[in-house]
PDB file of C-alpha atoms (C1' of nucleotides) in Angstrom:
ATOM      1  CA  MET A 657     -52.862  40.801  86.557  1.00  0.00           C
ATOM      2  CA  THR A 658     -52.265  38.164  90.219  1.00  0.00           C
ATOM      3  CA  PHE A 659     -51.258  42.143  91.222  1.00  0.00           C
ATOM      4  CA  TYR A 660     -55.453  42.723  91.539  1.00  0.00           C
ATOM      5  CA  ARG A 661     -56.191  39.099  92.671  1.00  0.00           C
ATOM      6  CA  ARG A 662     -55.130  39.257  95.843  1.00  0.00           C
ATOM      7  CA  SER A 663     -57.575  39.277  98.825  1.00  0.00           C
ATOM      8  CA  ASP A 664     -56.378  42.499 100.225  1.00  0.00           C
ATOM      9  CA  VAL A 665     -58.503  45.102  99.191  1.00  0.00           C
ATOM     10  CA  THR A 666     -56.790  48.041 101.409  1.00  0.00           C
ATOM     11  CA  GLY A 667     -53.799  47.055 100.080  1.00  0.00           C
ATOM     12  CA  ILE A 668     -54.197  47.617  97.167  1.00  0.00           C
ATOM     13  CA  ALA A 669     -56.470  51.286  97.378  1.00  0.00           C
ATOM     14  CA  ARG A 670     -52.560  51.746  98.894  1.00  0.00           C
ATOM     15  CA  GLU A 671     -50.751  50.218  96.370  1.00  0.00           C
ATOM     16  CA  LEU A 672     -52.514  52.270  93.392  1.00  0.00           C
ATOM     17  CA  LEU A 673     -51.252  54.965  94.674  1.00  0.00           C
ATOM     18  CA  GLY A 674     -48.581  56.970  92.711  1.00  0.00           C
ATOM     19  CA  LYS A 675     -49.530  54.377  89.566  1.00  0.00           C
ATOM     20  CA  ALA A 676     -50.910  55.722  86.722  1.00  0.00           C
ATOM     21  CA  LEU A 677     -53.985  54.885  84.400  1.00  0.00           C
ATOM     22  CA  PHE A 678     -54.501  54.994  81.623  1.00  0.00           C
ATOM     23  CA  THR A 679     -56.552  54.929  77.996  1.00  0.00           C
ATOM     24  CA  ARG A 680     -56.409  55.614  74.154  1.00  0.00           C
ATOM     25  CA  ILE A 681     -59.826  56.376  73.133  1.00  0.00           C
ATOM     26  CA  ASN A 682     -59.853  56.752  69.313  1.00  0.00           C
ATOM     27  CA  GLY A 683     -55.742  57.128  69.437  1.00  0.00           C
ATOM     28  CA  ASN A 684     -55.600  59.689  71.832  1.00  0.00           C
ATOM     29  CA  ILE A 685     -53.436  58.843  74.884  1.00  0.00           C
ATOM     30  CA  THR A 686     -53.906  60.758  78.070  1.00  0.00           C
ATOM     31  CA  ALA A 687     -52.861  59.216  81.379  1.00  0.00           C
ATOM     32  CA  GLY A 688     -53.073  60.471  84.758  1.00  0.00           C
ATOM     33  CA  LEU A 689     -51.115  59.535  87.548  1.00  0.00           C
ATOM     34  CA  ILE A 690     -53.630  57.709  90.995  1.00  0.00           C
ATOM     35  CA  VAL A 691     -53.420  60.222  93.556  1.00  0.00           C
ATOM     36  CA  GLU A 692     -56.725  59.045  95.550  1.00  0.00           C
ATOM     37  CA  THR A 693     -58.291  55.825  96.058  1.00  0.00           C
ATOM     38  CA  GLU A 694     -60.929  54.013  97.830  1.00  0.00           C
ATOM     39  CA  ALA A 695     -61.082  50.652  98.756  1.00  0.00           C
ATOM     40  CA  TYR A 696     -64.855  48.330  98.572  1.00  0.00           C
ATOM     41  CA  SER A 697     -65.436  44.867  99.935  1.00  0.00           C
ATOM     42  CA  TRP A 698     -68.012  42.488 100.080  1.00  0.00           C
ATOM     43  CA  LYS A 699     -68.123  41.934 103.049  1.00  0.00           C
ATOM     44  CA  GLU A 700     -69.468  45.637 104.252  1.00  0.00           C
ATOM     45  CA  ARG A 701     -72.437  47.649 103.394  1.00  0.00           C
ATOM     46  CA  GLY A 702     -70.674  50.420 101.167  1.00  0.00           C
ATOM     47  CA  CYS A 703     -70.350  48.132  98.462  1.00  0.00           C
ATOM     48  CA  HIS A 704     -72.621  47.436  95.458  1.00  0.00           C
ATOM     49  CA  ALA A 705     -71.970  43.955  96.470  1.00  0.00           C
ATOM     50  CA  TRP A 706     -72.496  43.843 100.161  1.00  0.00           C
ATOM     51  CA  ASP A 707     -73.701  40.943 101.217  1.00  0.00           C
ATOM     52  CA  ASN A 708     -73.616  39.083  97.978  1.00  0.00           C
ATOM     53  CA  ARG A 709     -75.391  41.100  96.402  1.00  0.00           C
ATOM     54  CA  ARG A 710     -75.145  39.797  92.642  1.00  0.00           C
ATOM     55  CA  THR A 711     -76.314  42.154  90.189  1.00  0.00           C
ATOM     56  CA  THR A 712     -76.615  43.338  86.350  1.00  0.00           C
ATOM     57  CA  ARG A 713     -75.057  46.274  86.963  1.00  0.00           C
ATOM     58  CA  ASN A 714     -71.920  45.340  89.849  1.00  0.00           C
ATOM     59  CA  ALA A 715     -71.084  41.786  88.290  1.00  0.00           C
ATOM     60  CA  VAL A 716     -68.777  42.519  86.767  1.00  0.00           C
ATOM     61  CA  MET A 717     -67.227  42.958  90.433  1.00  0.00           C
ATOM     62  CA  PHE A 718     -68.010  39.220  91.292  1.00  0.00           C
ATOM     63  CA  GLY A 719     -66.386  38.233  88.017  1.00  0.00           C
ATOM     64  CA  GLU A 720     -61.629  38.120  88.552  1.00  0.00           C
ATOM     65  CA  GLY A 721     -59.898  41.363  89.715  1.00  0.00           C
ATOM     66  CA  GLY A 722     -57.912  43.337  86.929  1.00  0.00           C
ATOM     67  CA  HIS A 723     -60.719  44.065  85.382  1.00  0.00           C
ATOM     68  CA  ALA A 724     -62.916  47.753  84.317  1.00  0.00           C
ATOM     69  CA  TYR A 725     -65.936  48.237  86.758  1.00  0.00           C
ATOM     70  CA  VAL A 726     -67.748  51.147  85.134  1.00  0.00           C
ATOM     71  CA  TYR A 727     -71.316  52.442  86.349  1.00  0.00           C
ATOM     72  CA  LEU A 728     -73.301  55.360  86.176  1.00  0.00           C
ATOM     73  CA  CYS A 729     -73.378  57.787  89.357  1.00  0.00           C
ATOM     74  CA  TYR A 730     -76.244  59.465  90.027  1.00  0.00           C
ATOM     75  CA  GLY A 731     -77.037  59.638  86.116  1.00  0.00           C
ATOM     76  CA  VAL A 732     -74.776  61.747  85.402  1.00  0.00           C
ATOM     77  CA  HIS A 733     -70.891  60.409  85.902  1.00  0.00           C
ATOM     78  CA  ASN A 734     -69.563  57.446  85.306  1.00  0.00           C
ATOM     79  CA  LEU A 735     -67.221  55.902  88.155  1.00  0.00           C
ATOM     80  CA  PHE A 736     -64.382  53.887  87.417  1.00  0.00           C
ATOM     81  CA  ASN A 737     -63.241  51.246  89.688  1.00  0.00           C
ATOM     82  CA  VAL A 738     -60.767  48.210  89.083  1.00  0.00           C
ATOM     83  CA  VAL A 739     -62.420  45.131  90.142  1.00  0.00           C
ATOM     84  CA  THR A 740     -59.974  43.205  93.012  1.00  0.00           C
ATOM     85  CA  ASN A 741     -59.551  39.769  94.521  1.00  0.00           C
ATOM     86  CA  ARG A 742     -60.217  36.438  92.430  1.00  0.00           C
ATOM     87  CA  GLU A 743     -63.731  35.081  91.169  1.00  0.00           C
ATOM     88  CA  GLY A 744     -66.508  35.034  93.074  1.00  0.00           C
ATOM     89  CA  ARG A 745     -64.885  37.396  96.019  1.00  0.00           C
ATOM     90  CA  ALA A 746     -66.821  41.368  94.448  1.00  0.00           C
ATOM     91  CA  ASP A 747     -64.553  43.285  96.192  1.00  0.00           C
ATOM     92  CA  ALA A 748     -63.060  46.518  93.897  1.00  0.00           C
ATOM     93  CA  VAL A 749     -61.456  50.108  94.519  1.00  0.00           C
ATOM     94  CA  LEU A 750     -62.385  52.664  93.223  1.00  0.00           C
ATOM     95  CA  VAL A 751     -60.129  56.181  91.432  1.00  0.00           C
ATOM     96  CA  ARG A 752     -61.501  59.356  93.137  1.00  0.00           C
ATOM     97  CA  ALA A 753     -58.583  61.673  91.714  1.00  0.00           C
ATOM     98  CA  VAL A 754     -55.465  61.327  89.043  1.00  0.00           C
ATOM     99  CA  GLU A 755     -52.533  64.329  88.305  1.00  0.00           C
ATOM    100  CA  PRO A 756     -52.683  64.533  84.652  1.00  0.00           C
ATOM    101  CA  ILE A 757     -49.405  62.930  83.519  1.00  0.00           C
ATOM    102  CA  GLN A 758     -49.466  63.247  79.948  1.00  0.00           C
ATOM    103  CA  GLY A 759     -52.334  64.206  77.047  1.00  0.00           C
ATOM    104  CA  THR A 760     -54.033  67.066  79.102  1.00  0.00           C
ATOM    105  CA  GLU A 761     -54.727  69.188  75.889  1.00  0.00           C
ATOM    106  CA  THR A 762     -57.391  66.145  75.029  1.00  0.00           C
ATOM    107  CA  MET A 763     -58.565  65.668  78.477  1.00  0.00           C
ATOM    108  CA  GLN A 764     -58.444  70.084  78.938  1.00  0.00           C
ATOM    109  CA  HIS A 765     -60.953  69.249  75.838  1.00  0.00           C
ATOM    110  CA  ARG A 766     -62.824  66.530  76.638  1.00  0.00           C
ATOM    111  CA  THR A 767     -63.533  68.613  80.072  1.00  0.00           C
ATOM    112  CA  GLY A 768     -64.017  72.022  78.396  1.00  0.00           C
ATOM    113  CA  THR A 769     -62.368  73.628  81.708  1.00  0.00           C
ATOM    114  CA  LYS A 770     -59.346  75.952  81.972  1.00  0.00           C
ATOM    115  CA  HIS A 771     -58.583  74.838  85.738  1.00  0.00           C
ATOM    116  CA  ILE A 772     -56.053  72.339  85.535  1.00  0.00           C
ATOM    117  CA  LYS A 773     -56.156  71.442  89.240  1.00  0.00           C
ATOM    118  CA  ARG A 774     -59.845  71.384  89.373  1.00  0.00           C
ATOM    119  CA  MET A 775     -59.722  68.615  85.914  1.00  0.00           C
ATOM    120  CA  THR A 776     -59.327  65.265  87.173  1.00  0.00           C
ATOM    121  CA  SER A 777     -60.110  66.196  90.986  1.00  0.00           C
ATOM    122  CA  GLY A 778     -62.708  63.856  91.355  1.00  0.00           C
ATOM    123  CA  PRO A 779     -64.259  60.189  90.402  1.00  0.00           C
ATOM    124  CA  GLY A 780     -67.273  61.812  88.108  1.00  0.00           C
ATOM    125  CA  LYS A 781     -64.107  64.263  86.488  1.00  0.00           C
ATOM    126  CA  LEU A 782     -61.547  62.356  86.238  1.00  0.00           C
ATOM    127  CA  THR A 783     -63.537  59.513  83.912  1.00  0.00           C
ATOM    128  CA  ARG A 784     -65.003  62.713  81.827  1.00  0.00           C
ATOM    129  CA  ALA A 785     -61.251  63.354  81.449  1.00  0.00           C
ATOM    130  CA  LEU A 786     -59.750  60.431  80.327  1.00  0.00           C
ATOM    131  CA  GLY A 787     -62.995  59.577  77.816  1.00  0.00           C
ATOM    132  CA  ILE A 788     -63.761  56.380  80.261  1.00  0.00           C
ATOM    133  CA  GLU A 789     -67.692  55.424  80.186  1.00  0.00           C
ATOM    134  CA  ARG A 790     -69.381  51.976  80.273  1.00  0.00           C
ATOM    135  CA  ILE A 791     -68.774  50.601  77.844  1.00  0.00           C
ATOM    136  CA  HIS A 792     -64.965  49.592  79.135  1.00  0.00           C
ATOM    137  CA  ASN A 793     -67.330  48.138  81.777  1.00  0.00           C
ATOM    138  CA  GLY A 794     -65.768  44.641  82.279  1.00  0.00           C
ATOM    139  CA  GLU A 795     -62.907  45.871  79.308  1.00  0.00           C
ATOM    140  CA  ALA A 796     -59.526  43.889  80.878  1.00  0.00           C
ATOM    141  CA  LEU A 797     -57.193  46.421  82.981  1.00  0.00           C
ATOM    142  CA  ASP A 798     -54.543  45.178  80.629  1.00  0.00           C
ATOM    143  CA  SER A 799     -55.901  45.930  77.440  1.00  0.00           C
ATOM    144  CA  ARG A 800     -55.104  48.321  74.139  1.00  0.00           C
ATOM    145  CA  ARG A 801     -58.121  51.607  75.982  1.00  0.00           C
ATOM    146  CA  VAL A 802     -57.744  50.419  79.431  1.00  0.00           C
ATOM    147  CA  TRP A 803     -54.480  50.014  81.015  1.00  0.00           C
ATOM    148  CA  LEU A 804     -53.151  50.095  84.451  1.00  0.00           C
ATOM    149  CA  GLU A 805     -48.797  51.454  84.590  1.00  0.00           C
ATOM    150  CA  ASP A 806     -46.155  51.643  87.689  1.00  0.00           C
ATOM    151  CA  VAL A 807     -44.389  54.563  85.996  1.00  0.00           C
ATOM    152  CA  GLY A 808     -41.914  54.736  88.937  1.00  0.00           C
ATOM    153  CA  ARG A 809     -43.315  57.578  90.856  1.00  0.00           C
ATOM    154  CA  GLU A 810     -42.353  55.553  94.611  1.00  0.00           C
ATOM    155  CA  VAL A 811     -44.546  55.875  97.605  1.00  0.00           C
ATOM    156  CA  SER A 812     -43.522  55.482 101.206  1.00  0.00           C
ATOM    157  CA  PHE A 813     -45.997  54.721 103.773  1.00  0.00           C
ATOM    158  CA  ARG A 814     -45.885  58.309 105.567  1.00  0.00           C
ATOM    159  CA  GLU A 815     -47.078  59.074 102.214  1.00  0.00           C
ATOM    160  CA  ILE A 816     -49.899  58.034 102.061  1.00  0.00           C
ATOM    161  CA  GLN A 817     -53.353  59.560 104.791  1.00  0.00           C
ATOM    162  CA  ALA A 818     -55.923  57.148 105.377  1.00  0.00           C
ATOM    163  CA  GLY A 819     -59.712  58.375 106.325  1.00  0.00           C
ATOM    164  CA  PRO A 820     -63.245  57.432 106.727  1.00  0.00           C
ATOM    165  CA  ARG A 821     -64.690  56.988 102.582  1.00  0.00           C
ATOM    166  CA  ILE A 822     -66.720  60.502 101.186  1.00  0.00           C
ATOM    167  CA  GLY A 823     -70.537  59.784 100.041  1.00  0.00           C
ATOM    168  CA  ILE A 824     -71.658  56.265 102.062  1.00  0.00           C
ATOM    169  CA  ASP A 825     -73.766  57.639 104.210  1.00  0.00           C
ATOM    170  CA  TYR A 826     -76.417  54.642 103.828  1.00  0.00           C
ATOM    171  CA  ALA A 827     -73.109  52.385 104.954  1.00  0.00           C
ATOM    172  CA  GLY A 828     -74.171  52.983 108.376  1.00  0.00           C
ATOM    173  CA  ARG A 829     -71.002  51.958 111.015  1.00  0.00           C
ATOM    174  CA  ASP A 830     -69.550  51.398 107.756  1.00  0.00           C
ATOM    175  CA  ALA A 831     -69.286  54.698 106.251  1.00  0.00           C
ATOM    176  CA  PHE A 832     -66.257  55.042 109.472  1.00  0.00           C
ATOM    177  CA  LEU A 833     -63.760  52.419 108.212  1.00  0.00           C
ATOM    178  CA  PRO A 834     -60.820  54.646 107.013  1.00  0.00           C
ATOM    179  CA  TRP A 835     -61.129  53.199 103.340  1.00  0.00           C
ATOM    180  CA  ARG A 836     -59.706  56.261 102.142  1.00  0.00           C
ATOM    181  CA  PHE A 837     -56.496  56.756 100.527  1.00  0.00           C
ATOM    182  CA  THR A 838     -54.774  59.573  99.304  1.00  0.00           C
ATOM    183  CA  LEU A 839     -51.128  60.974  98.660  1.00  0.00           C
ATOM    184  CA  ARG A 840     -50.359  63.452 101.247  1.00  0.00           C
ATOM    185  CA  ASP A 841     -50.354  67.045 100.527  1.00  0.00           C
ATOM    186  CA  SER A 842     -51.134  65.984  96.461  1.00  0.00           C
ATOM    187  CA  GLU A 843     -52.544  68.961  94.948  1.00  0.00           C
ATOM    188  CA  TRP A 844     -54.588  66.683  92.678  1.00  0.00           C
ATOM    189  CA  VAL A 845     -56.910  65.333  95.156  1.00  0.00           C
ATOM    190  CA  SER A 846     -60.884  65.742  95.365  1.00  0.00           C
ATOM    191  CA  LYS A 847     -62.138  68.816  97.308  1.00  0.00           C
TER     192      LYS A 847
ATOM    193  C1'  DT B1092     -94.584  47.882  86.173  1.00  0.00           C
ATOM    194  C1'  DA B1093     -94.101  51.656  89.445  1.00  0.00           C
ATOM    195  C1'  DG B1094     -91.104  54.741  92.821  1.00  0.00           C
ATOM    196  C1'  DA B1095     -87.195  55.730  95.055  1.00  0.00           C
ATOM    197  C1'  DG B1096     -82.484  57.014  95.106  1.00  0.00           C
ATOM    198  C1'  DG B1097     -78.044  56.549  94.261  1.00  0.00           C
ATOM    199  C1'  DA B1098     -69.374  55.923  95.769  1.00  0.00           C
ATOM    200  C1'  DT B1099     -70.763  63.157  92.051  1.00  0.00           C
ATOM    201  C1'  DT B1100     -70.400  67.751  90.193  1.00  0.00           C
ATOM    202  C1'  DG B1101     -71.439  72.780  89.849  1.00  0.00           C
ATOM    203  C1'  DA B1102     -74.192  77.203  90.444  1.00  0.00           C
ATOM    204  C1'  DT B1103     -77.046  79.346  93.596  1.00  0.00           C
TER     205       DT B1103
ATOM    206  C1'  DT C 758     -78.036  73.564  99.693  1.00  0.00           C
ATOM    207  C1'  DC C 759     -79.853  72.298  95.524  1.00  0.00           C
ATOM    208  C1'  DA C 760     -80.692  70.358  90.191  1.00  0.00           C
ATOM    209  C1'  DA C 761     -79.515  67.904  86.963  1.00  0.00           C
ATOM    210  C1'  DT C 762     -80.230  63.196  85.511  1.00  0.00           C
ATOM    211  C1'  DC C 763     -81.044  58.256  84.156  1.00  0.00           C
ATOM    212  C1'  DC C 764     -80.624  53.539  84.718  1.00  0.00           C
ATOM    213  C1'  DT C 765     -80.844  50.303  88.484  1.00  0.00           C
ATOM    214  C1'  DC C 766     -82.360  48.180  92.383  1.00  0.00           C
ATOM    215  C1'  DT C 767     -86.523  46.613  94.916  1.00  0.00           C
ATOM    216  C1'  DA C 768     -91.333  46.036  95.856  1.00  0.00           C
ATOM    217  C1'  DC C 769     -95.665  44.762  94.567  1.00  0.00           C
TER     218       DC C 769
END
DNA sequence: TAGAGGATTGAT
DNA sequence: TCAATCCTCTAC
């Protein structure tokens, strides 16, 4: 868990590419290889914890790194973040897309889609496929229900593409920070 | 306690 | 381009 407790949130966001996000829901294990992430820091306006704003919703961001931050977006979608940094420093990495690697049929059943390529290509879609809901908010990421694993997928520096984050126009200049990271040429990224 | 709006998605 | 949808957050 020390991996998550560093202050380098953009470094962690890069390093999460190629790692796998697992869930076990009612005995069903599903997993996706992380191919797209975004970094958020309390130091910038894109972040829910900007300027150390502490609310009921974002409370887990202020806890120790290595926990899940799950919140409801637009009243419709659950978005999954990895809380990073030490207690009191509210940083997080949003997982925006994964490549299905286990339990694909279960994920198709949950999402009701035949198009596997579009099934997990977005932050709201991958949580639905993996069965992640707000009850998982605050869950430790070495738990039996939600966890991350290194599955031996090597990611070279050249494979990582950086660009501005999506959907945070309200953040002013901070919306231009190149804090969105994708695996170059992956067919599983959003949009 | 009311009102505005959101780290999205899929249909038009 | 637009509606869905439900809290959360802020201001009064």
